[in-house]
Amino acid sequence: MSKKLFRSNNQKVLGGVCGGVAEYFDIDPVLIRALFLILVFGAGTGILIYIIGWIIIPQSPFVQSVPNNENYFKHQSSNQDTENSGDPNNTNFQNVDNDSHPSDNDYQNVNEFDTNNANKSKSLQKYFAFTIIIIGFLILFEEYIDWYSFKWGFPTLLIGIGAIILYRSRIKED
Amino acid sequence: MKLVNLFWGSFFIFFGLLWINNYFNFIEISFSEYIGIWPILFVFIGLIILNFSKIINIIMTTASSLLVAIIVIGFFQEANDLNININLDNKCSPKIWYNP
């Protein structure tokens, strides 16, 4: 669980709560803002949830999002001032050819890194999406189906969430 | 096409159409009864996040814009009904309210 939830500095309208949630789940922040707006006008709880999030969630320490392909920028800078550098930063790149573009190896590494991250965030996206869909159906059933009420729905939802958490933690221990 | 642009474009079209319908009553529906279906928007957004295919995303965006338009018109109609009820309760004719 290296990933942590922060209030975003980049995707920020009010407090950056929606942007932070969007960065955590790797979703378009517009969709999260739309969800909050729906909650505000539909259930009336959106403002409360947002304020609680604003208080609870710490601000992100990162000012700007770090680009994934750091090596690319390092290469460029090393190519530019290999001549006059006494910098200790550049000593790592002395073996690199001066005329080379960022080599294919770097791109491959970057791609592997990206795909690993993408798989994780895709599973997170799926969890988030399914949770939203289930919650939507629960509220809808509450309104339109007589024999059903939150008395049944939310406990089962909680059981499901608990089961998912246990399952994921079991995978990580193995 | 960006989904946000699609949403706003189709939202204004639907909203305008429903507004015109409000004057001419081509279809006689009181949209205020349909405010309760807002949780379907959650389902639509979930499906958009799941990102099955481009066509489903477009359909979901258009449907959600239609739904939002219906809900907003429903809110307006409900407020309107409320106004008239208040007037009736106060035994005031609407003419006095609207053209003093």
CSV table of C-alpha atoms in Angstrom, one decimal:
chain,number,residue,atom,x,y,z
A,1,MET,CA,0.0,0.0,0.0
A,2,SER,CA,2.5,2.6,-1.1
A,3,LYS,CA,-0.2,4.7,-2.6
A,4,LYS,CA,-1.7,7.4,-0.4
A,5,LEU,CA,-4.6,9.7,-0.7
A,6,PHE,CA,-3.7,13.3,-0.8
A,7,ARG,CA,-5.5,16.5,-1.7
A,8,SER,CA,-4.2,17.4,-5.1
A,9,ASN,CA,-2.2,20.5,-5.9
A,10,ASN,CA,-2.5,20.2,-9.6
A,11,GLN,CA,-6.2,19.4,-10.2
A,12,LYS,CA,-7.6,21.9,-7.8
A,13,VAL,CA,-10.8,24.0,-7.9
A,14,LEU,CA,-11.7,24.4,-4.2
A,15,GLY,CA,-9.6,22.2,-1.9
A,16,GLY,CA,-8.3,19.7,-4.3
A,17,VAL,CA,-10.3,16.8,-2.7
A,18,CYS,CA,-11.9,15.7,-6.0
A,19,GLY,CA,-8.6,16.0,-7.8
A,20,GLY,CA,-6.9,13.9,-5.1
A,21,VAL,CA,-9.4,11.2,-5.3
A,22,ALA,CA,-9.1,11.2,-9.1
A,23,GLU,CA,-5.4,10.9,-8.9
A,24,TYR,CA,-5.7,8.1,-6.4
A,25,PHE,CA,-8.0,6.1,-8.6
A,26,ASP,CA,-6.5,7.4,-11.8
A,27,ILE,CA,-9.8,8.7,-13.1
A,28,ASP,CA,-10.7,11.9,-15.0
A,29,PRO,CA,-11.2,14.5,-12.2
A,30,VAL,CA,-14.2,15.8,-14.1
A,31,LEU,CA,-16.1,12.6,-13.4
A,32,ILE,CA,-15.4,12.8,-9.6
A,33,ARG,CA,-16.5,16.5,-9.6
A,34,ALA,CA,-19.7,15.4,-11.4
A,35,LEU,CA,-20.3,12.7,-8.7
A,36,PHE,CA,-19.9,15.3,-6.0
A,37,LEU,CA,-22.3,17.7,-7.7
A,38,ILE,CA,-24.8,14.8,-8.1
A,39,LEU,CA,-24.4,14.1,-4.4
A,40,VAL,CA,-25.0,17.8,-3.6
A,41,PHE,CA,-28.2,18.1,-5.5
A,42,GLY,CA,-29.5,14.6,-5.2
A,43,ALA,CA,-28.8,13.5,-1.6
A,44,GLY,CA,-27.6,16.8,-0.1
A,45,THR,CA,-24.6,15.2,1.5
A,46,GLY,CA,-22.0,16.2,-1.1
A,47,ILE,CA,-21.0,19.5,0.7
A,48,LEU,CA,-20.6,17.7,4.0
A,49,ILE,CA,-18.5,14.9,2.5
A,50,TYR,CA,-16.4,17.5,0.7
A,51,ILE,CA,-15.8,19.5,3.9
A,52,ILE,CA,-14.9,16.4,5.9
A,53,GLY,CA,-12.5,15.4,3.1
A,54,TRP,CA,-11.0,18.8,3.1
A,55,ILE,CA,-10.3,18.5,6.8
A,56,ILE,CA,-9.2,14.9,7.0
A,57,ILE,CA,-7.2,14.4,3.9
A,58,PRO,CA,-3.7,15.9,4.1
A,59,GLN,CA,-2.4,18.2,1.3
A,60,SER,CA,-0.1,16.6,-1.3
A,61,PRO,CA,3.6,17.4,-0.7
A,62,PHE,CA,4.2,17.3,-4.4
A,63,VAL,CA,3.9,20.6,-6.2
A,64,GLN,CA,3.8,19.2,-9.7
A,65,SER,CA,3.2,15.7,-10.9
A,66,VAL,CA,6.6,14.0,-11.6
A,67,PRO,CA,6.7,12.8,-15.2
A,68,ASN,CA,7.1,9.1,-15.5
A,69,ASN,CA,10.0,9.2,-18.0
A,70,GLU,CA,12.5,11.0,-15.8
A,71,ASN,CA,15.3,9.3,-17.7
A,72,TYR,CA,14.4,11.2,-20.8
A,73,PHE,CA,14.9,14.6,-19.1
A,74,LYS,CA,18.1,13.4,-17.5
A,75,HIS,CA,19.4,12.4,-20.8
A,76,GLN,CA,18.6,15.7,-22.4
A,77,SER,CA,20.3,17.7,-19.6
A,78,SER,CA,23.3,15.4,-19.7
A,79,ASN,CA,23.6,15.8,-23.4
A,80,GLN,CA,23.4,19.6,-23.1
A,81,ASP,CA,26.2,20.1,-20.6
A,82,THR,CA,28.5,17.2,-20.7
A,83,GLU,CA,31.3,19.4,-21.9
A,84,ASN,CA,31.4,21.9,-19.1
A,85,SER,CA,30.1,19.8,-16.3
A,86,GLY,CA,31.8,19.3,-13.0
A,87,ASP,CA,28.4,18.4,-11.7
A,88,PRO,CA,28.3,15.4,-9.5
A,89,ASN,CA,24.8,14.8,-10.9
A,90,ASN,CA,26.1,14.1,-14.4
A,91,THR,CA,28.7,11.6,-13.4
A,92,ASN,CA,26.2,8.8,-13.8
A,93,PHE,CA,25.8,9.5,-17.5
A,94,GLN,CA,29.3,9.7,-18.6
A,95,ASN,CA,29.0,6.3,-20.4
A,96,VAL,CA,26.2,7.5,-22.5
A,97,ASP,CA,26.9,8.5,-26.1
A,98,ASN,CA,26.6,12.1,-26.7
A,99,ASP,CA,24.7,11.9,-30.0
A,100,SER,CA,22.3,9.2,-28.8
A,101,HIS,CA,18.7,10.0,-28.4
A,102,PRO,CA,17.1,8.5,-25.3
A,103,SER,CA,17.8,4.9,-26.0
A,104,ASP,CA,15.3,2.2,-26.6
A,105,ASN,CA,16.1,0.5,-23.4
A,106,ASP,CA,14.9,3.5,-21.5
A,107,TYR,CA,11.6,3.5,-23.4
A,108,GLN,CA,11.2,-0.1,-22.6
A,109,ASN,CA,11.8,0.4,-18.9
A,110,VAL,CA,9.4,3.3,-19.0
A,111,ASN,CA,6.8,1.2,-20.7
A,112,GLU,CA,7.2,-1.7,-18.3
A,113,PHE,CA,6.8,0.8,-15.4
A,114,ASP,CA,3.8,2.3,-17.0
A,115,THR,CA,2.1,-1.1,-17.7
A,116,ASN,CA,2.7,-2.2,-14.1
A,117,ASN,CA,1.2,0.9,-12.8
A,118,ALA,CA,-1.6,0.8,-15.4
A,119,ASN,CA,-2.6,-2.7,-14.3
A,120,LYS,CA,-2.8,-1.6,-10.7
A,121,SER,CA,-4.7,1.6,-11.4
A,122,LYS,CA,-7.1,-0.3,-13.8
A,123,SER,CA,-8.0,-2.7,-11.0
A,124,LEU,CA,-8.6,0.3,-8.7
A,125,GLN,CA,-10.7,1.9,-11.4
A,126,LYS,CA,-12.8,-1.2,-11.6
A,127,TYR,CA,-13.3,-1.4,-7.9
A,128,PHE,CA,-14.3,2.3,-7.8
A,129,ALA,CA,-16.7,1.9,-10.8
A,130,PHE,CA,-18.4,-1.2,-9.4
A,131,THR,CA,-18.8,0.4,-6.0
A,132,ILE,CA,-20.4,3.5,-7.6
A,133,ILE,CA,-22.7,1.3,-9.8
A,134,ILE,CA,-23.8,-0.8,-6.8
A,135,ILE,CA,-24.4,2.3,-4.6
A,136,GLY,CA,-26.5,3.9,-7.4
A,137,PHE,CA,-28.6,0.8,-7.7
A,138,LEU,CA,-29.0,0.6,-3.9
A,139,ILE,CA,-30.3,4.1,-3.7
A,140,LEU,CA,-32.5,3.6,-6.8
A,141,PHE,CA,-34.0,0.4,-5.3
A,142,GLU,CA,-34.6,2.2,-2.0
A,143,GLU,CA,-36.8,4.7,-4.0
A,144,TYR,CA,-38.7,2.4,-6.3
A,145,ILE,CA,-38.8,-1.1,-4.9
A,146,ASP,CA,-41.1,-1.6,-1.9
A,147,TRP,CA,-39.8,-4.7,-0.1
A,148,TYR,CA,-36.2,-3.4,-0.3
A,149,SER,CA,-34.6,-0.8,2.0
A,150,PHE,CA,-31.2,0.3,3.1
A,151,LYS,CA,-31.6,-2.0,6.1
A,152,TRP,CA,-30.7,-4.9,3.7
A,153,GLY,CA,-28.5,-3.2,1.2
A,154,PHE,CA,-25.8,-1.4,3.1
A,155,PRO,CA,-24.9,-4.2,5.4
A,156,THR,CA,-24.4,-6.5,2.4
A,157,LEU,CA,-22.3,-3.8,0.7
A,158,LEU,CA,-20.2,-3.5,3.8
A,159,ILE,CA,-19.7,-7.2,3.9
A,160,GLY,CA,-18.6,-7.1,0.3
A,161,ILE,CA,-16.1,-4.3,0.9
A,162,GLY,CA,-14.7,-6.2,3.9
A,163,ALA,CA,-14.3,-9.3,1.9
A,164,ILE,CA,-12.5,-7.4,-0.9
A,165,ILE,CA,-10.1,-5.8,1.6
A,166,LEU,CA,-9.3,-9.2,3.2
A,167,TYR,CA,-8.8,-10.8,-0.2
A,168,ARG,CA,-6.4,-8.1,-1.4
A,169,SER,CA,-4.4,-8.2,1.8
A,170,ARG,CA,-4.1,-12.0,1.5
A,171,ILE,CA,-2.7,-11.6,-2.0
A,172,LYS,CA,-0.1,-9.2,-0.8
A,173,GLU,CA,1.1,-11.4,2.0
A,174,ASP,CA,1.8,-14.3,-0.4
B,1,MET,CA,-14.7,14.2,-29.6
B,2,LYS,CA,-14.3,15.0,-25.9
B,3,LEU,CA,-17.0,13.5,-23.7
B,4,VAL,CA,-17.3,16.8,-21.7
B,5,ASN,CA,-18.1,18.7,-24.9
B,6,LEU,CA,-20.6,16.0,-25.9
B,7,PHE,CA,-22.2,16.3,-22.5
B,8,TRP,CA,-22.6,20.1,-22.6
B,9,GLY,CA,-23.7,20.2,-26.2
B,10,SER,CA,-26.4,17.5,-25.8
B,11,PHE,CA,-27.4,18.9,-22.4
B,12,PHE,CA,-28.2,22.3,-23.8
B,13,ILE,CA,-30.1,20.8,-26.8
B,14,PHE,CA,-32.2,18.6,-24.5
B,15,PHE,CA,-32.7,21.4,-22.0
B,16,GLY,CA,-33.9,23.7,-24.7
B,17,LEU,CA,-36.2,21.1,-26.2
B,18,LEU,CA,-37.7,20.3,-22.8
B,19,TRP,CA,-38.1,24.0,-22.1
B,20,ILE,CA,-40.0,24.5,-25.3
B,21,ASN,CA,-42.1,21.5,-24.5
B,22,ASN,CA,-42.9,23.1,-21.2
B,23,TYR,CA,-44.6,26.0,-23.1
B,24,PHE,CA,-46.3,24.0,-25.8
B,25,ASN,CA,-47.0,20.7,-24.1
B,26,PHE,CA,-46.2,18.4,-27.0
B,27,ILE,CA,-45.7,15.7,-24.5
B,28,GLU,CA,-47.6,16.2,-21.2
B,29,ILE,CA,-45.3,14.9,-18.6
B,30,SER,CA,-44.6,16.4,-15.2
B,31,PHE,CA,-40.9,15.9,-15.0
B,32,SER,CA,-40.9,16.6,-11.3
B,33,GLU,CA,-41.9,13.0,-10.8
B,34,TYR,CA,-38.7,11.8,-12.4
B,35,ILE,CA,-36.3,13.6,-10.0
B,36,GLY,CA,-36.0,10.4,-8.0
B,37,ILE,CA,-34.1,8.6,-10.7
B,38,TRP,CA,-30.9,10.6,-10.1
B,39,PRO,CA,-28.9,7.5,-8.8
B,40,ILE,CA,-28.9,6.2,-12.3
B,41,LEU,CA,-26.3,8.9,-13.0
B,42,PHE,CA,-24.0,7.0,-10.6
B,43,VAL,CA,-24.4,3.9,-12.8
B,44,PHE,CA,-23.7,5.9,-16.0
B,45,ILE,CA,-20.5,7.4,-14.5
B,46,GLY,CA,-19.4,4.0,-13.3
B,47,LEU,CA,-19.9,2.6,-16.8
B,48,ILE,CA,-17.9,5.5,-18.3
B,49,ILE,CA,-15.1,4.8,-15.8
B,50,LEU,CA,-15.1,1.1,-16.7
B,51,ASN,CA,-14.5,2.3,-20.3
B,52,PHE,CA,-16.0,-0.7,-22.2
B,53,SER,CA,-16.0,0.9,-25.6
B,54,LYS,CA,-16.3,4.3,-27.3
B,55,ILE,CA,-19.9,3.8,-28.3
B,56,ILE,CA,-21.0,2.9,-24.8
B,57,ASN,CA,-19.2,6.0,-23.5
B,58,ILE,CA,-21.0,8.2,-26.0
B,59,ILE,CA,-24.4,6.7,-25.3
B,60,MET,CA,-23.9,7.0,-21.5
B,61,THR,CA,-22.8,10.6,-21.8
B,62,THR,CA,-25.8,11.5,-23.9
B,63,ALA,CA,-28.2,9.6,-21.7
B,64,SER,CA,-26.8,11.3,-18.6
B,65,SER,CA,-27.1,14.7,-20.2
B,66,LEU,CA,-30.7,13.9,-21.0
B,67,LEU,CA,-31.3,12.8,-17.4
B,68,VAL,CA,-29.7,15.9,-16.0
B,69,ALA,CA,-31.8,18.1,-18.3
B,70,ILE,CA,-35.0,16.2,-17.1
B,71,ILE,CA,-34.0,16.6,-13.5
B,72,VAL,CA,-33.3,20.3,-13.8
B,73,ILE,CA,-36.6,20.9,-15.6
B,74,GLY,CA,-38.2,18.8,-12.9
B,75,PHE,CA,-36.8,21.0,-10.2
B,76,PHE,CA,-38.1,24.1,-12.1
B,77,GLN,CA,-41.5,22.6,-12.4
B,78,GLU,CA,-41.6,21.6,-8.8
B,79,ALA,CA,-40.7,25.1,-7.7
B,80,ASN,CA,-43.4,26.4,-10.0
B,81,ASP,CA,-46.0,24.1,-8.5
B,82,LEU,CA,-44.9,25.1,-5.1
B,83,ASN,CA,-45.3,28.7,-5.9
B,84,ILE,CA,-48.8,28.2,-7.2
B,85,ASN,CA,-49.7,26.2,-4.2
B,86,ILE,CA,-48.5,28.9,-1.9
B,87,ASN,CA,-50.6,31.4,-3.8
B,88,LEU,CA,-53.7,29.2,-3.5
B,89,ASP,CA,-53.1,28.7,0.2
B,90,ASN,CA,-52.9,32.5,0.7
B,91,LYS,CA,-56.1,33.0,-1.3
B,92,CYS,CA,-54.2,35.3,-3.6
B,93,SER,CA,-54.8,35.1,-7.4
B,94,PRO,CA,-51.7,34.5,-9.4
B,95,LYS,CA,-52.4,37.8,-11.4
B,96,ILE,CA,-51.7,39.8,-8.3
B,97,TRP,CA,-48.5,38.0,-7.8
B,98,TYR,CA,-47.2,38.2,-11.3
B,99,ASN,CA,-48.6,41.6,-12.4
B,100,PRO,CA,-48.7,43.9,-9.4
